[in-house]
Short mmCIF file of C-alpha atoms and ligand atoms in Angstrom, two decimals:
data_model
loop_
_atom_site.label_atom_id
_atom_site.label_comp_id
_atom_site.label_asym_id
_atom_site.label_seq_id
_atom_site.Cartn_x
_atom_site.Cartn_y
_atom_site.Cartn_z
CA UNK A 26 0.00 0.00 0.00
CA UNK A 27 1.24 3.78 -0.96
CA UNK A 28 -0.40 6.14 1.24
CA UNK A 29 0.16 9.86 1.56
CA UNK A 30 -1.12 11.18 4.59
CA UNK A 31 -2.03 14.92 5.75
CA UNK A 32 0.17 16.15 3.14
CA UNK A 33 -0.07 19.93 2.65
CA UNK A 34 1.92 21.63 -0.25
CA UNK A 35 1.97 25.61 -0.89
CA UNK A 36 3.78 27.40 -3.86
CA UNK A 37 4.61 30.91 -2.64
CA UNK A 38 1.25 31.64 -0.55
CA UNK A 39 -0.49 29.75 -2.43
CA UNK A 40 -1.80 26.32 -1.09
CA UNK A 41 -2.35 23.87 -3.56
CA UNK A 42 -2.20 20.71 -1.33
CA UNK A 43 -4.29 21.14 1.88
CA UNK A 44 -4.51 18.17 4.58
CA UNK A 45 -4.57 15.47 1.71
CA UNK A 46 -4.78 11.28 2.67
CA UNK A 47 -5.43 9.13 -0.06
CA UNK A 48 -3.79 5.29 0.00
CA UNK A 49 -3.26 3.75 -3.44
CA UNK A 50 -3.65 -0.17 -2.85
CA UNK A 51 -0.98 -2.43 -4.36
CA UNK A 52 -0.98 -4.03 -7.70
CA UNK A 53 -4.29 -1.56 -8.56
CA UNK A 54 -5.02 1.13 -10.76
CA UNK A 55 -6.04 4.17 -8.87
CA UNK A 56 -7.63 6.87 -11.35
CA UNK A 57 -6.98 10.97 -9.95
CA UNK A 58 -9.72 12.86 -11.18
CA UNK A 59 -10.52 16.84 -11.05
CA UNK A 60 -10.71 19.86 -12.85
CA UNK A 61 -7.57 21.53 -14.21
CA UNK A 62 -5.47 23.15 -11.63
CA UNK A 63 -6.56 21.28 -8.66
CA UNK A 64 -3.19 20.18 -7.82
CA UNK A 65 -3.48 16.63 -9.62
CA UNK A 66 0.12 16.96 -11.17
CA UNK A 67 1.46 18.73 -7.69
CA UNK A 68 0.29 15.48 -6.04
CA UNK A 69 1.85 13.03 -8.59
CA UNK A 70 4.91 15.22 -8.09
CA UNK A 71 4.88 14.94 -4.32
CA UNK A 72 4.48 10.96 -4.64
CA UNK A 73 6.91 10.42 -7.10
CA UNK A 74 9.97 13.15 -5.07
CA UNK A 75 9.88 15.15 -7.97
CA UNK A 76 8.22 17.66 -5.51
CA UNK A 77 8.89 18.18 -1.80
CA UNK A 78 6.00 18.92 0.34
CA UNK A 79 5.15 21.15 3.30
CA UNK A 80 3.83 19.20 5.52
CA UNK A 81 2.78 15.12 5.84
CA UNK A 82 3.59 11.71 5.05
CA UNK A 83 4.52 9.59 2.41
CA UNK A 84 4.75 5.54 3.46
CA UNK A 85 5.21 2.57 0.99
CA UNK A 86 4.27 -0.29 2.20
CA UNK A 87 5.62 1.11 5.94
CA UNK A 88 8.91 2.49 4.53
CA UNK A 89 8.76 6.37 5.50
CA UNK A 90 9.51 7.95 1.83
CA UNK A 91 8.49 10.90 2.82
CA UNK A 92 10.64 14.12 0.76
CA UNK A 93 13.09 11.46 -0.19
CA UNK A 94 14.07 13.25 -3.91
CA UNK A 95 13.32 11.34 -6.79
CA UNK A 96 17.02 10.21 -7.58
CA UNK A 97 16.79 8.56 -3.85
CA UNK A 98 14.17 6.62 -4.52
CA UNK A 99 14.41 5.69 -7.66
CA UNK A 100 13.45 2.11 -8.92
CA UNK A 101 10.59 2.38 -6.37
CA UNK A 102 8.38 5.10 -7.69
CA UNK A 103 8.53 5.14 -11.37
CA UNK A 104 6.80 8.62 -13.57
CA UNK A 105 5.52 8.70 -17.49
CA UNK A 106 5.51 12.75 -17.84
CA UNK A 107 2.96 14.13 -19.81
CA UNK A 108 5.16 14.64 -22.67
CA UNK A 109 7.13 11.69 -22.51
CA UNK A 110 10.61 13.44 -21.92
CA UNK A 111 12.87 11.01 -23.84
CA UNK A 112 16.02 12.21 -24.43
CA UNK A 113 16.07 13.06 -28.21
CA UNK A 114 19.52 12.12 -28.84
CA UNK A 115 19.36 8.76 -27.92
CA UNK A 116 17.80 5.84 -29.70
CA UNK A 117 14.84 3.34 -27.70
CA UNK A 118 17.11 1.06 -26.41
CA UNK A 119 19.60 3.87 -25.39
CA UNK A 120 16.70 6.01 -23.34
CA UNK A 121 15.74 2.41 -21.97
CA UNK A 122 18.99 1.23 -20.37
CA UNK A 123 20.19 4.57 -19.76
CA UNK A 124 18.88 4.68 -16.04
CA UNK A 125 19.35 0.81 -15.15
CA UNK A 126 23.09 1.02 -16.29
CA UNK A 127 23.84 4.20 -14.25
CA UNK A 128 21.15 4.31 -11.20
CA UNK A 129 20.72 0.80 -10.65
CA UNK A 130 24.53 0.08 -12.23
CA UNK A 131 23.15 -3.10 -14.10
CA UNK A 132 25.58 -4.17 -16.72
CA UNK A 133 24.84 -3.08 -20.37
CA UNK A 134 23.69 -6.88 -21.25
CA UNK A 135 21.42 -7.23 -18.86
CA UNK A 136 19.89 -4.33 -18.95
CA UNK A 137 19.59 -4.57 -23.08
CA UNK A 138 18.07 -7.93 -22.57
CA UNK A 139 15.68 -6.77 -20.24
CA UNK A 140 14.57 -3.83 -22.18
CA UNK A 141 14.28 -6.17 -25.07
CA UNK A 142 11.73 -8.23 -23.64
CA UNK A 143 9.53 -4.86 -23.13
CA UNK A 144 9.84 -3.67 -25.67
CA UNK A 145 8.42 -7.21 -26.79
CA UNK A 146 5.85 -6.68 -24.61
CA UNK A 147 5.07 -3.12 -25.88
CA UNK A 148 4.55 -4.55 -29.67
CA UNK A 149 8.09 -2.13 -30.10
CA UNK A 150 10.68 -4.52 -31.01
CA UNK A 151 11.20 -3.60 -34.20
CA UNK A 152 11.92 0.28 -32.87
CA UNK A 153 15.09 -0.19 -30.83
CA UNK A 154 16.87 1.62 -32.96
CA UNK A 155 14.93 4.51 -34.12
CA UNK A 156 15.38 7.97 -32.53
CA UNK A 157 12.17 9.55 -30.92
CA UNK A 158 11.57 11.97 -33.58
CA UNK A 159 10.89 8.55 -35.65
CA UNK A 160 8.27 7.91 -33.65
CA UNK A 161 4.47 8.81 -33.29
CA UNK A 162 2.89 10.00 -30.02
CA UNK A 163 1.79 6.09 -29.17
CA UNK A 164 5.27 4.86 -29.75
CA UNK A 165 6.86 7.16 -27.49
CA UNK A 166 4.62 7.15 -25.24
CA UNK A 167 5.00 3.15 -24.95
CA UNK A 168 8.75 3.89 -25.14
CA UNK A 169 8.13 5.98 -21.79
CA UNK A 170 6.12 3.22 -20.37
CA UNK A 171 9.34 0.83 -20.84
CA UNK A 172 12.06 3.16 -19.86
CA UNK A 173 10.16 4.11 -16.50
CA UNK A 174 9.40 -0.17 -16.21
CA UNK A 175 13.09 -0.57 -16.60
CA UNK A 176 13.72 0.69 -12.82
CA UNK A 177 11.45 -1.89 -11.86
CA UNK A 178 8.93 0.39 -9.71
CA UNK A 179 6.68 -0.77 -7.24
CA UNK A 180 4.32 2.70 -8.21
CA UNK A 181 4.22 3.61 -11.91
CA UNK A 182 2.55 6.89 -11.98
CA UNK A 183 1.04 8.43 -15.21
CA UNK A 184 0.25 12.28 -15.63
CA UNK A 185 -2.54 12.51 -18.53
CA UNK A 186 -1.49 9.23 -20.55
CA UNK A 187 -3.75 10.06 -22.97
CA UNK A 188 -4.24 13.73 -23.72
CA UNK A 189 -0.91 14.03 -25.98
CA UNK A 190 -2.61 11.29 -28.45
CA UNK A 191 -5.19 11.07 -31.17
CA UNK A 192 -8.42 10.30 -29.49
CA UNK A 193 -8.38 7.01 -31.07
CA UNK A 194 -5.29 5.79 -29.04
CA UNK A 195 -6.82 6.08 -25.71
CA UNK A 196 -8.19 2.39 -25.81
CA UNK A 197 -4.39 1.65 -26.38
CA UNK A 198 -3.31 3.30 -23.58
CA UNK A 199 -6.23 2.22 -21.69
CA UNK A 200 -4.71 -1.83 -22.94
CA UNK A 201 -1.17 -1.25 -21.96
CA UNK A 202 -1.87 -0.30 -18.53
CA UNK A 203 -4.34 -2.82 -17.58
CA UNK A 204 -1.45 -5.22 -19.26
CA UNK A 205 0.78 -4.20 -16.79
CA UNK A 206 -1.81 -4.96 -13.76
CA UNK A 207 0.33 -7.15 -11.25
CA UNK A 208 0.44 -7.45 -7.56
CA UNK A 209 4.01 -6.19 -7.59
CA UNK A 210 2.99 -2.86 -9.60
CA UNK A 211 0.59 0.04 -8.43
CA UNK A 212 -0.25 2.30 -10.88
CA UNK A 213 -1.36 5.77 -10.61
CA UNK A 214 -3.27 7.47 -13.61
CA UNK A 215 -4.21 11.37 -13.43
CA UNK A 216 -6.52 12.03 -16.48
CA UNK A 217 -9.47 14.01 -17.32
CA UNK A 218 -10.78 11.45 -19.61
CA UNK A 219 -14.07 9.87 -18.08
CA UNK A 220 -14.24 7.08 -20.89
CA UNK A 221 -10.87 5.86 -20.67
CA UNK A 222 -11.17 5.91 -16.30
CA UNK A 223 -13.97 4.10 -16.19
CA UNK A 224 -12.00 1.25 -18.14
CA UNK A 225 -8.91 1.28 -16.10
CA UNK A 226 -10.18 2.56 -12.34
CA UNK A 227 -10.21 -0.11 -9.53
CA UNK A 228 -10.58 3.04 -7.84
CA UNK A 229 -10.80 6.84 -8.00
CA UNK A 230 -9.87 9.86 -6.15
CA UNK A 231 -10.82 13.33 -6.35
CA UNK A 232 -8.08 16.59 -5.91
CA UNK A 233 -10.68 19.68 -6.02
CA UNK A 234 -8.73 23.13 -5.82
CA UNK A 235 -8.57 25.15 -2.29
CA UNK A 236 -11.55 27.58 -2.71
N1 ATP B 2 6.24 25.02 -9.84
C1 ATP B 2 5.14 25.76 -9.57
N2 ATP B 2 5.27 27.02 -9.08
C2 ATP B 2 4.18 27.76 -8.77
N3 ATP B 2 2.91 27.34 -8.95
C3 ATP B 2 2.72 26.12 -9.43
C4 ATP B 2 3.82 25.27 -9.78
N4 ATP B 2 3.32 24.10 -10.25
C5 ATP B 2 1.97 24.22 -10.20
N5 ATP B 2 1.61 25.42 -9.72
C6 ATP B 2 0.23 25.88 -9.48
O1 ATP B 2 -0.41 24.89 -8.71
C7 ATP B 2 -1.77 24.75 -9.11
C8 ATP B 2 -2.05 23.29 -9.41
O2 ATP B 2 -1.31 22.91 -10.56
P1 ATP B 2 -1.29 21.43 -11.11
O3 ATP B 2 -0.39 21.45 -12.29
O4 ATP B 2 -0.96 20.50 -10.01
O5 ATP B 2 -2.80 21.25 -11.52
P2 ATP B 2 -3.51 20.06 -12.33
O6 ATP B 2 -4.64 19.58 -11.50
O7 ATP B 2 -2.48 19.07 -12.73
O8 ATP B 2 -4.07 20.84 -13.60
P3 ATP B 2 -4.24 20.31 -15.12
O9 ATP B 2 -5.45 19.44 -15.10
O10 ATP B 2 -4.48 21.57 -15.88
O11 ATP B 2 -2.98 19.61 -15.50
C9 ATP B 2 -1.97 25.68 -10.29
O12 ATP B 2 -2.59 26.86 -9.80
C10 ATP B 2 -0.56 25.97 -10.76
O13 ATP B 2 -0.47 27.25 -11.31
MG1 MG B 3 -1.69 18.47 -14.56
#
């Protein structure tokens, strides 16, 4: 179980975050819903150390995470950014083994093989070596999905999967998520996409902005 608990988060004097508890049960999808400045990417920032936070907790599975930075816990809490953030000058398999090799200090063949098989897994295997300008919104976005599964997370987190792709693709997205459903992966989804919730939500939380 993730669970953040009384977690408060201004910017400036402005409080975005106010008192917030919400547990995210392992191995589930847990769907963040609300209207567009509520704080739903603040709060996927604070759970994934991207953030810090004012005030709270932040336990996985009992292990006190709380304002550990991203790099510290890395491998545990895993993010697929909005816009996919690959790094443009290297190809699939280089973004994908880039973190494993240095964070995790895997050897190059082991992390190759492993990326291999998700990218297998992803329906990519023929893209290893293309560059991400080679590749449409779906690709990349799967090529997120792999690099982010190659630190082996117990959280994924995903900020709007869906709203850089044609419309068509959410049923995709909606696919490749519910593929990864395992008791050793919780995933978190922020989206404002009712249709493509209801098909992935085990369950769903609301962040409504501080009136
Ligand atoms: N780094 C920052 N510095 C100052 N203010 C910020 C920062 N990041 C976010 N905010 C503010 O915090 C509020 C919540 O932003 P956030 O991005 O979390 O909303 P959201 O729910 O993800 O919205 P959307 O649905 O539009 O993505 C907004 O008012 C935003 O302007
Ligand atoms: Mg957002």
């Amino acid at each position: 179980m993730l669970e953040i608990k009384n977690v408060s988060k201004s910017f400036g004097d402005k409080k975005i975050l106010d008192n917030v508890s919400h547990s995210f049960p392992m191995g589930k999808i847990t769907v963040i819903l609300g209207p567009s400045g509520g704080g739903k990417t603040t709060l996927l920032r604070c759970i994934s150390g991207l953030e810090s936070f004012d005030k709270g907790q932040l336990l996985l599975g009992g292990e006190d995470l709380t304002n550990k930075s991203h790099q510290a816990n890395s491998g545990k809490i895993g993010v697929v950014f909005q816009d996919f953030q690959l790094f443009p000058h290297l190809n699939v398999l280089e973004n994908i083994i880039l973190a494993p090799t240095m964070v995790l200090k895997k050897s190059k063949e082991e992390a190759t093989e492993k990326a291999r098989s998700m990218l297998g897994l992803l329906g990519l295997s023929d893209k290893e070596e293309a560059y991400p300008f080679e590749l449409s919104g779906g690709q990349k976005q799967r090529v997120a999905i792999a690099r982010a599964l190659a630190m082996e997370p117990r959280v994924l987190c995903y900020d709007e999967p869906t709203s850089a792709l044609d419309p068509g693709l959410s049923g995709d997205v909606a696919e490749v998520i519910l593929n990864l459903k395992s008791p050793n992966v919780t995933q978190i989804v922020v989206t404002h996409d009712p249709i493509f919730a209801e098909k992935i939500a085990d369950k769903t939380i609301r962040v409504e902005p501080i009136k």
